[in-house]
Short mmCIF file of C-alpha atoms in Angstrom, two decimals:
data_model
loop_
_atom_site.label_atom_id
_atom_site.label_comp_id
_atom_site.label_asym_id
_atom_site.label_seq_id
_atom_site.Cartn_x
_atom_site.Cartn_y
_atom_site.Cartn_z
CA MET A 1 45.34 52.48 -13.61
CA ALA A 2 44.91 51.65 -17.25
CA GLY A 3 44.55 47.97 -16.36
CA ASP A 4 41.83 48.80 -13.83
CA LEU A 5 39.90 50.76 -16.45
CA HIS A 6 39.91 47.81 -18.85
CA ALA A 7 38.52 45.54 -16.12
CA LEU A 8 35.40 47.67 -15.73
CA PRO A 9 32.55 46.81 -18.19
CA ASN A 10 31.04 49.72 -20.05
CA SER A 11 27.29 50.27 -20.35
CA ASN A 12 27.13 48.94 -23.92
CA SER A 13 28.74 45.60 -23.04
CA VAL A 14 26.39 45.19 -20.05
CA GLY A 15 23.37 45.79 -22.27
CA ALA A 16 24.64 43.31 -24.89
CA SER A 17 25.23 40.71 -22.21
CA LYS A 18 21.69 41.13 -20.88
CA ASP A 19 20.22 40.86 -24.40
CA SER A 20 22.25 37.71 -25.08
CA SER A 21 21.15 36.15 -21.79
CA LYS A 22 17.52 37.02 -22.50
CA LYS A 23 17.66 35.47 -25.97
CA ALA A 24 19.26 32.30 -24.59
CA LYS A 25 16.51 31.99 -21.98
CA GLU A 26 13.81 32.48 -24.61
CA LYS A 27 15.47 29.86 -26.83
CA ARG A 28 15.58 27.35 -23.96
CA LYS A 29 11.97 28.12 -23.12
CA LYS A 30 10.84 27.50 -26.71
CA LYS A 31 12.81 24.25 -26.90
CA LYS A 32 11.30 23.08 -23.62
CA LYS A 33 7.80 23.97 -24.84
CA ARG A 34 8.30 22.00 -28.07
CA GLY A 35 9.74 18.83 -26.62
CA GLY A 36 8.46 18.78 -23.06
CA SER A 37 10.76 18.62 -20.11
CA LYS A 38 12.64 15.38 -19.57
CA LYS A 39 12.31 13.81 -16.16
CA LYS A 40 12.96 10.45 -14.62
CA MET A 41 10.24 7.87 -14.51
CA THR A 42 8.16 7.54 -11.39
CA VAL A 43 8.18 4.18 -9.63
CA GLU A 44 4.79 3.41 -11.18
CA GLN A 45 6.00 4.28 -14.67
CA THR A 46 9.20 2.27 -14.22
CA LEU A 47 7.29 -0.85 -13.20
CA ALA A 48 4.82 -0.34 -16.05
CA PHE A 49 7.62 0.11 -18.57
CA LYS A 50 9.40 -3.03 -17.36
CA SER A 51 6.18 -5.08 -17.63
CA VAL A 52 5.34 -3.80 -21.12
CA SER A 53 8.88 -4.24 -22.45
CA GLU A 54 9.08 -7.79 -21.12
CA TRP A 55 5.85 -8.65 -22.94
CA VAL A 56 7.09 -7.07 -26.16
CA SER A 57 10.36 -9.01 -25.98
CA GLN A 58 9.23 -12.24 -24.32
CA ASP A 59 10.31 -14.26 -27.37
CA GLN A 60 13.63 -12.43 -27.73
CA SER A 61 16.89 -12.71 -25.85
CA SER A 62 16.79 -9.28 -24.25
CA PHE A 63 14.47 -6.40 -23.59
CA VAL A 64 14.70 -2.64 -23.15
CA THR A 65 15.60 -1.55 -19.65
CA ALA A 66 13.64 1.19 -17.95
CA ALA A 67 16.91 2.69 -16.66
CA SER A 68 17.83 3.77 -20.20
CA CYS A 69 14.66 5.83 -20.60
CA VAL A 70 12.96 8.94 -19.33
CA VAL A 71 9.43 10.25 -19.83
CA ASP A 72 8.19 13.61 -20.99
CA ASP A 73 5.40 15.67 -19.44
CA PHE A 74 2.79 13.35 -20.95
CA GLY A 75 4.30 10.17 -19.52
CA VAL A 76 5.52 8.98 -22.90
CA GLN A 77 8.77 7.04 -22.72
CA LYS A 78 11.80 8.50 -24.53
CA SER A 79 15.20 6.96 -25.15
CA LEU A 80 18.42 8.18 -23.57
CA GLY A 81 21.26 8.01 -26.06
CA ARG A 82 22.62 4.80 -27.52
CA GLY A 83 21.21 1.52 -26.36
CA GLY A 84 17.88 3.05 -25.29
CA GLU A 85 14.69 2.46 -27.26
CA LYS A 86 11.14 3.74 -27.29
CA LEU A 87 8.30 1.22 -27.16
CA VAL A 88 6.00 2.36 -29.95
CA PHE A 89 2.64 0.61 -30.25
CA GLU A 90 0.58 1.13 -33.42
CA LEU A 91 -2.91 -0.19 -32.64
CA HIS A 92 -4.91 0.86 -35.73
CA SER A 93 -3.70 0.22 -39.28
CA HIS A 94 -4.98 -1.04 -42.62
CA SER A 95 -3.49 -2.90 -45.57
CA LYS A 96 -4.69 -3.47 -49.13
CA CYS A 97 -6.55 -6.55 -47.83
CA SER A 98 -9.29 -4.03 -47.04
CA ASP A 99 -9.04 -0.34 -47.94
CA GLY A 100 -5.35 0.39 -47.37
CA PHE A 101 -2.81 1.06 -50.10
CA LEU A 102 0.10 -1.12 -48.88
CA SER A 103 0.43 -4.88 -48.71
CA PRO A 104 0.67 -6.32 -45.18
CA SER A 105 4.42 -6.91 -45.60
CA LYS A 106 5.02 -3.35 -46.88
CA LEU A 107 2.91 -2.01 -44.01
CA VAL A 108 5.10 -3.88 -41.52
CA GLU A 109 8.25 -2.64 -43.26
CA ARG A 110 7.05 0.96 -43.06
CA ALA A 111 6.06 0.56 -39.42
CA HIS A 112 9.52 -0.84 -38.63
CA GLY A 113 11.11 2.14 -40.36
CA ASN A 114 9.09 4.41 -38.08
CA GLY A 115 10.29 2.62 -34.95
CA VAL A 116 7.12 0.65 -34.26
CA LYS A 117 7.70 -2.36 -31.98
CA VAL A 118 4.11 -3.66 -31.79
CA LEU A 119 1.72 -3.42 -34.74
CA ALA A 120 -1.96 -4.31 -34.76
CA LEU A 121 -3.20 -4.99 -38.29
CA THR A 122 -6.90 -4.10 -38.15
CA ASP A 123 -8.28 -4.42 -41.67
CA HIS A 124 -11.99 -3.92 -42.19
CA ASP A 125 -13.96 -7.16 -41.68
CA THR A 126 -11.08 -9.50 -42.56
CA MET A 127 -8.03 -11.08 -40.95
CA TYR A 128 -6.69 -12.32 -44.28
CA GLY A 129 -3.50 -10.23 -44.10
CA ILE A 130 -2.38 -11.39 -40.65
CA SER A 131 -0.27 -14.33 -41.86
CA GLU A 132 1.70 -12.17 -44.30
CA ALA A 133 2.19 -9.50 -41.64
CA LEU A 134 3.51 -12.11 -39.20
CA ASP A 135 6.03 -13.38 -41.76
CA ALA A 136 7.29 -9.86 -42.37
CA ALA A 137 7.37 -8.97 -38.67
CA ARG A 138 9.58 -11.97 -37.90
CA ARG A 139 12.24 -10.51 -40.21
CA PHE A 140 12.21 -7.20 -38.34
CA GLY A 141 11.86 -8.51 -34.80
CA MET A 142 8.45 -6.86 -34.42
CA LYS A 143 5.38 -8.13 -32.61
CA ILE A 144 2.01 -8.40 -34.37
CA ILE A 145 -1.35 -8.20 -32.61
CA PRO A 146 -3.89 -9.99 -34.85
CA GLY A 147 -6.81 -7.61 -35.19
CA VAL A 148 -9.83 -6.62 -37.23
CA GLU A 149 -12.06 -3.54 -37.49
CA VAL A 150 -15.67 -4.70 -37.58
CA SER A 151 -18.25 -2.65 -39.49
CA THR A 152 -21.52 -2.38 -37.57
CA ILE A 153 -24.71 -0.36 -37.25
CA PHE A 154 -25.96 1.30 -34.10
CA SER A 155 -29.72 1.50 -33.97
CA PRO A 156 -31.32 3.59 -31.21
CA ARG A 157 -34.18 1.62 -29.73
CA GLY A 158 -37.40 2.33 -31.63
CA ASP A 159 -35.78 4.81 -34.03
CA SER A 160 -34.45 3.11 -37.18
CA GLU A 161 -34.14 6.48 -38.93
CA SER A 162 -31.27 7.43 -36.63
CA ASP A 163 -29.10 4.39 -37.44
CA GLU A 164 -25.43 5.24 -37.82
CA PRO A 165 -22.32 3.26 -38.74
CA VAL A 166 -20.06 2.28 -35.86
CA HIS A 167 -16.67 0.56 -36.12
CA VAL A 168 -15.39 -1.73 -33.38
CA LEU A 169 -11.75 -2.81 -33.17
CA ALA A 170 -10.94 -6.35 -32.03
CA TYR A 171 -7.53 -7.36 -30.68
CA TYR A 172 -6.68 -11.07 -30.38
CA SER A 173 -3.91 -13.12 -28.83
CA SER A 174 -0.89 -14.28 -30.79
CA CYS A 175 -2.74 -17.60 -31.14
CA GLY A 176 -5.65 -15.87 -32.85
CA PRO A 177 -9.36 -15.98 -32.01
CA THR A 178 -11.14 -18.89 -30.42
CA GLY A 179 -14.12 -20.19 -32.37
CA CYS A 180 -12.29 -19.13 -35.52
CA GLU A 181 -14.94 -20.53 -37.86
CA LYS A 182 -17.70 -18.71 -35.99
CA LEU A 183 -15.88 -15.40 -36.25
CA GLU A 184 -14.99 -15.96 -39.91
CA ASN A 185 -18.63 -16.64 -40.81
CA PHE A 186 -19.61 -13.48 -38.96
CA LEU A 187 -17.06 -11.41 -40.91
CA ALA A 188 -17.89 -13.14 -44.21
CA ASN A 189 -21.51 -12.01 -43.92
CA ILE A 190 -20.33 -8.42 -43.51
CA ARG A 191 -17.98 -8.74 -46.51
CA ASP A 192 -20.81 -10.15 -48.65
CA GLY A 193 -22.81 -7.08 -47.74
CA ARG A 194 -19.93 -4.90 -48.90
CA TYR A 195 -20.29 -6.21 -52.45
CA ILE A 196 -23.99 -5.33 -52.45
CA ARG A 197 -23.23 -1.97 -50.89
CA ALA A 198 -20.61 -1.08 -53.52
CA LYS A 199 -22.99 -2.01 -56.35
CA ASN A 200 -25.70 0.17 -54.80
CA MET A 201 -23.27 3.11 -54.61
CA ILE A 202 -22.32 2.63 -58.26
CA GLU A 203 -26.00 2.59 -59.19
CA LYS A 204 -26.64 5.82 -57.28
CA LEU A 205 -23.64 7.50 -58.92
CA ASN A 206 -24.90 6.45 -62.36
CA LYS A 207 -28.28 8.03 -61.56
CA LEU A 208 -26.36 11.20 -60.72
CA LYS A 209 -24.92 11.05 -64.27
CA LEU A 210 -21.51 9.90 -63.05
CA SER A 211 -20.65 6.91 -65.19
CA LEU A 212 -18.96 4.11 -63.25
CA THR A 213 -18.88 0.33 -63.65
CA TRP A 214 -18.56 -2.57 -61.23
CA GLU A 215 -15.52 -3.84 -63.16
CA GLN A 216 -13.65 -0.58 -62.47
CA VAL A 217 -14.26 -0.78 -58.72
CA ALA A 218 -13.52 -4.54 -58.51
CA ARG A 219 -10.22 -4.08 -60.36
CA ILE A 220 -9.12 -1.35 -57.94
CA ALA A 221 -10.18 -3.36 -54.88
CA GLY A 222 -8.21 -6.38 -56.04
CA LYS A 223 -8.94 -10.07 -56.15
CA GLY A 224 -10.72 -11.39 -53.08
CA VAL A 225 -11.02 -7.96 -51.40
CA ALA A 226 -14.51 -6.83 -50.39
CA PRO A 227 -14.81 -3.30 -51.85
CA GLY A 228 -15.32 -0.31 -49.61
CA ARG A 229 -16.08 3.35 -50.14
CA VAL A 230 -12.42 4.15 -50.76
CA HIS A 231 -12.36 1.79 -53.76
CA VAL A 232 -15.43 3.51 -55.22
CA ALA A 233 -13.80 6.87 -54.53
CA ARG A 234 -10.59 5.80 -56.29
CA ALA A 235 -12.63 4.69 -59.30
CA MET A 236 -14.31 8.11 -59.33
CA VAL A 237 -10.91 9.84 -59.36
CA GLU A 238 -9.69 7.52 -62.10
CA ALA A 239 -12.80 8.28 -64.20
CA GLY A 240 -12.28 12.02 -63.76
CA HIS A 241 -15.51 12.66 -61.86
CA VAL A 242 -13.66 14.16 -58.88
CA VAL A 243 -10.20 15.59 -58.33
CA ASN A 244 -9.28 13.49 -55.30
CA LEU A 245 -10.60 11.13 -52.63
CA LYS A 246 -11.50 14.00 -50.32
CA GLU A 247 -13.88 15.44 -52.91
CA ALA A 248 -15.43 12.03 -53.57
CA PHE A 249 -16.27 11.64 -49.89
CA SER A 250 -17.28 15.23 -49.17
CA ARG A 251 -19.65 15.44 -52.14
CA TYR A 252 -21.01 11.93 -52.64
CA LEU A 253 -19.88 9.17 -50.29
CA PHE A 254 -20.09 10.65 -46.80
CA ASP A 255 -22.48 9.05 -44.30
CA GLY A 256 -25.96 9.87 -45.59
CA GLY A 257 -24.54 11.38 -48.79
CA PRO A 258 -26.23 11.15 -52.21
CA ALA A 259 -24.27 8.01 -53.16
CA TYR A 260 -23.97 6.49 -49.68
CA SER A 261 -25.33 3.02 -49.03
CA THR A 262 -25.32 0.54 -46.15
CA GLY A 263 -24.53 -3.14 -46.43
CA SER A 264 -25.48 -6.00 -44.12
CA GLU A 265 -23.68 -4.81 -41.03
CA PRO A 266 -24.64 -6.41 -37.70
CA LEU A 267 -25.76 -4.40 -34.71
CA ALA A 268 -22.83 -2.91 -32.81
CA GLU A 269 -23.78 -4.81 -29.64
CA GLU A 270 -23.71 -8.12 -31.54
CA ALA A 271 -20.20 -7.41 -32.79
CA VAL A 272 -18.92 -6.57 -29.30
CA LYS A 273 -20.42 -9.80 -27.93
CA MET A 274 -18.87 -11.80 -30.80
CA ILE A 275 -15.45 -10.31 -30.11
CA CYS A 276 -15.72 -11.15 -26.41
CA GLU A 277 -16.92 -14.70 -27.14
CA THR A 278 -13.95 -15.34 -29.43
CA GLY A 279 -11.27 -14.20 -27.00
CA GLY A 280 -10.81 -10.63 -28.20
CA VAL A 281 -10.55 -7.18 -26.65
CA ALA A 282 -13.29 -4.87 -28.02
CA VAL A 283 -12.53 -1.17 -28.52
CA LEU A 284 -14.73 1.53 -30.04
CA ALA A 285 -12.94 3.14 -33.00
CA HIS A 286 -12.80 6.92 -33.62
CA PRO A 287 -15.73 7.95 -31.36
CA TRP A 288 -15.27 11.57 -32.49
CA ALA A 289 -16.90 10.58 -35.79
CA LEU A 290 -20.13 9.55 -34.07
CA LYS A 291 -23.28 11.65 -33.81
CA ASN A 292 -24.32 10.25 -30.44
CA PRO A 293 -21.21 8.83 -28.76
CA VAL A 294 -22.60 8.82 -25.20
CA ALA A 295 -25.57 6.58 -26.03
CA ILE A 296 -23.39 4.28 -28.11
CA ILE A 297 -20.68 3.95 -25.47
CA ARG A 298 -23.28 3.28 -22.77
CA ARG A 299 -24.97 0.52 -24.80
CA LEU A 300 -21.71 -1.09 -25.93
CA LYS A 301 -20.34 -1.07 -22.39
CA GLU A 302 -23.37 -3.17 -21.39
CA ALA A 303 -22.49 -5.57 -24.22
CA GLY A 304 -18.91 -6.01 -22.97
CA LEU A 305 -16.90 -3.17 -24.57
CA HIS A 306 -13.39 -2.91 -23.09
CA GLY A 307 -12.19 0.48 -24.32
CA ILE A 308 -12.43 3.43 -26.67
CA GLU A 309 -9.96 5.33 -28.82
CA VAL A 310 -8.93 8.51 -27.06
CA PHE A 311 -5.44 9.27 -28.39
CA ARG A 312 -4.66 10.64 -31.85
CA SER A 313 -1.50 12.02 -33.41
CA ASP A 314 -2.58 15.50 -32.26
CA GLY A 315 -2.85 14.37 -28.63
CA ARG A 316 -5.45 13.07 -26.22
CA LEU A 317 -9.06 14.17 -26.68
CA SER A 318 -10.18 15.09 -23.18
CA VAL A 319 -13.92 14.71 -23.79
CA TYR A 320 -13.52 11.04 -24.80
CA SER A 321 -10.97 10.46 -22.06
CA ASP A 322 -13.61 11.68 -19.58
CA LEU A 323 -16.19 9.34 -21.14
CA ALA A 324 -13.76 6.45 -20.74
CA ASP A 325 -13.33 7.33 -17.07
CA THR A 326 -17.10 7.60 -16.59
CA TYR A 327 -17.74 4.12 -17.98
CA GLY A 328 -14.58 2.44 -16.72
CA LEU A 329 -13.10 1.83 -20.17
CA LEU A 330 -9.55 1.54 -21.47
CA LYS A 331 -8.11 4.56 -23.28
CA ILE A 332 -6.07 3.71 -26.36
CA GLY A 333 -5.53 5.06 -29.86
CA GLY A 334 -3.80 4.58 -33.19
CA SER A 335 -3.09 6.35 -36.45
CA ASP A 336 -5.81 4.61 -38.52
CA TYR A 337 -3.17 4.50 -41.24
CA HIS A 338 -4.26 3.60 -44.79
CA GLY A 339 -1.26 4.75 -46.82
CA ARG A 340 -3.26 7.21 -48.91
CA GLY A 341 -0.66 9.93 -48.54
CA GLY A 342 -1.31 13.62 -48.24
CA HIS A 343 -1.12 16.00 -45.31
CA GLY A 344 -4.37 14.84 -43.71
CA GLU A 345 -3.20 11.33 -42.80
CA SER A 346 -1.39 10.41 -39.61
CA GLU A 347 1.77 8.34 -40.05
CA LEU A 348 2.29 4.87 -38.62
CA GLY A 349 3.53 5.13 -35.05
CA SER A 350 2.66 8.83 -34.77
CA VAL A 351 0.29 8.38 -31.82
CA ASN A 352 2.19 8.64 -28.54
CA LEU A 353 0.62 6.26 -26.06
CA PRO A 354 1.83 6.82 -22.47
CA VAL A 355 3.50 3.83 -20.86
CA LEU A 356 0.78 3.64 -18.19
CA VAL A 357 -1.86 3.45 -20.95
CA LEU A 358 -0.01 0.57 -22.61
CA HIS A 359 0.31 -1.16 -19.27
CA GLU A 360 -3.43 -0.84 -18.54
CA PHE A 361 -4.25 -2.16 -22.01
CA LEU A 362 -2.09 -5.25 -21.48
CA LYS A 363 -3.41 -5.74 -17.93
CA VAL A 364 -6.90 -6.16 -19.41
CA ALA A 365 -5.89 -7.93 -22.62
CA ARG A 366 -3.41 -10.52 -21.38
CA PRO A 367 -5.77 -12.50 -19.10
CA ILE A 368 -8.30 -12.59 -21.96
CA TRP A 369 -5.64 -13.77 -24.40
CA HIS A 370 -4.24 -16.24 -21.86
CA THR A 371 -7.67 -17.88 -21.57
CA ALA A 372 -8.09 -17.91 -25.36
CA ILE A 373 -4.72 -19.63 -25.88
CA ARG A 374 -5.55 -22.22 -23.23
CA ASP A 375 -8.94 -22.93 -24.82
CA ILE A 376 -7.43 -23.34 -28.30
CA LEU A 377 -4.73 -25.70 -27.02
CA GLU A 378 -7.20 -27.73 -24.94
CA LYS A 379 -9.49 -28.14 -27.94
CA CYS A 380 -6.58 -29.44 -29.99
CA ALA A 381 -5.50 -31.82 -27.23
CA GLU A 382 -9.03 -33.23 -27.04
CA ASP A 383 -9.48 -33.37 -30.80
CA PRO A 384 -6.07 -33.61 -32.52
CA SER A 385 -7.43 -33.17 -36.02
CA GLU A 386 -5.30 -31.69 -38.78
CA SER A 387 -7.34 -28.47 -38.77
CA ASN A 388 -6.95 -28.03 -35.02
CA LEU A 389 -3.24 -28.74 -35.19
CA ALA A 390 -2.89 -26.18 -37.95
CA ARG A 391 -4.64 -23.63 -35.76
CA ILE A 392 -1.93 -23.87 -33.12
CA ILE A 393 0.94 -22.88 -35.38
CA LYS A 394 -0.95 -20.75 -37.90
CA PHE A 395 -0.07 -17.52 -36.13
CA ALA A 396 3.33 -18.68 -34.83
CA ARG A 397 4.62 -18.88 -38.43
CA ILE A 398 7.36 -21.33 -37.48
CA PRO A 399 9.66 -22.10 -40.43
CA SER A 400 9.43 -25.56 -41.96
CA LEU A 401 11.22 -28.34 -40.15
CA LYS A 402 13.01 -29.20 -43.38
CA GLY A 403 16.56 -28.06 -43.98
CA GLY A 404 18.14 -28.98 -40.67
CA SER A 405 15.86 -26.98 -38.38
CA SER A 406 16.49 -27.46 -34.68
CA LEU A 407 12.78 -28.07 -34.10
CA ASN A 408 13.02 -31.84 -34.32
CA SER A 409 10.12 -33.00 -32.15
CA ASN A 410 6.51 -32.21 -31.39
CA LYS A 411 7.59 -30.90 -27.99
CA ASP A 412 10.04 -28.50 -29.67
CA VAL A 413 7.22 -27.16 -31.83
CA ILE A 414 4.80 -26.74 -28.91
CA ASP A 415 7.47 -25.15 -26.71
CA ARG A 416 8.38 -22.73 -29.50
CA CYS A 417 4.74 -21.70 -29.93
CA LEU A 418 4.24 -21.21 -26.22
CA SER A 419 7.45 -19.18 -25.93
CA LEU A 420 6.02 -16.79 -28.53
CA TRP A 421 2.69 -16.43 -26.75
CA LEU A 422 3.28 -16.72 -23.01
CA THR A 423 5.71 -15.66 -20.32
CA ASN A 424 7.89 -18.26 -18.59
CA GLU A 425 5.64 -18.13 -15.55
CA GLU A 426 2.49 -18.64 -17.62
CA ARG A 427 3.74 -21.55 -19.68
CA ASN A 428 5.30 -23.28 -16.65
CA SER A 429 1.97 -23.33 -14.85
CA ALA A 430 0.41 -26.73 -14.12
CA GLU A 431 -2.42 -26.25 -16.64
CA PHE A 432 -0.12 -25.43 -19.55
CA GLU A 433 2.40 -28.11 -18.67
CA ALA A 434 -0.40 -30.69 -18.76
CA ILE A 435 -1.70 -29.43 -22.11
CA SER A 436 1.82 -29.26 -23.55
CA LEU A 437 2.46 -32.86 -22.50
CA LYS A 438 -0.70 -34.05 -24.28
CA LEU A 439 0.15 -32.13 -27.44
CA SER A 440 3.74 -33.39 -27.48
CA GLN A 441 2.39 -36.93 -27.81
CA ILE A 442 0.44 -36.06 -30.97
CA SER A 443 2.06 -36.95 -34.29
CA PHE A 444 2.59 -33.85 -36.44
CA ASN A 445 2.59 -34.20 -40.21
CA GLN A 446 6.03 -32.69 -40.70
CA GLY A 447 5.87 -33.06 -44.46
CA GLY A 448 2.75 -30.92 -44.72
CA SER A 449 3.25 -27.27 -45.48
CA THR A 450 -0.13 -26.39 -44.01
CA LEU A 451 1.08 -27.10 -40.48
CA LEU A 452 4.60 -25.80 -40.44
#
């Protein structure tokens, strides 16, 4: 009888058990809410993941398998234990070649530390840092998308008073832009305007009794870097006129502010057309900063715009996602990382792009890049000048042939370049085999450091 009594739970133990069960359920519910439920990929997501991962690793011996991954409620791929990886794309970043705080190599190193597999370096109005970024990326097994963020002006027809600055991101193939000289001249004109703009801002600040000199701003910007508002703002902090960059912008340098000035930016439509003509993918940057995004998106779509930024580190912005759907545009996003520090800046790789979004981006971009690579190679085959030869391997960053390298022939060099830029199927096509054969018969200057 005593044993039977011990087997019966008393009311207190039942209540404790219920409380414990309730707390466990609440804990699981909170954990699920924070991380999203894990579920297997759909067939569509699996195929998309396989396609994206093959592109990311086309110049490597292996790639991530979709079987080792799951997706969360937002369709973002997550790893499953050891051996699984997450394909992180960072499509908007800046180095000290424009208004960032890190060198291109340090930017790549930081991105690698954050798990980024594909990094687009998109400095303002310059592609100067791409070569350094490519060198660094090769050490970490990362992929670089050569990019640039073009400063433009949108001018509503017949209303010059409503002009507003618009930034357009350009993404190029691993071989770089076609018509490189044309694009460089276009960007150089914008950079020249930046010098005038910075001097005008300094003059306005001086009139506001805030003493600042051109030498201070130029020193902060660095040699060969076209100064931007952030360099003026840093000089203001250094001179003690403001406490931090945020105050400099909020009080003086914001669009239309008392020390704001424009440069010689082209019309936004002209920039989009230039990007398309030079083999790039054109994407409207941070549309949430625009006063009249609908009119701008409509006009730029007519000019050839491919997409708009929709994703940020705090998630997808539904209003811009809807606009992208309305105008048939790609939806992408990036951190817009500058390395300024502070709580207000998103970290490299912090924007979770769903695998289907990455797949759609590459579905649009790769045919454009494929054509650009073909055009660059054909131009070199027709005119095998030293400058055109240098163009082929500029972005491949192949190590010098000296020192016992296995790249002992022109064909080895061409094949290595093509393996970095194209899939097996693409480079084994009749058109690329014919171009490769022509290029393999050209004599490379193996002693010249400019080519290899």
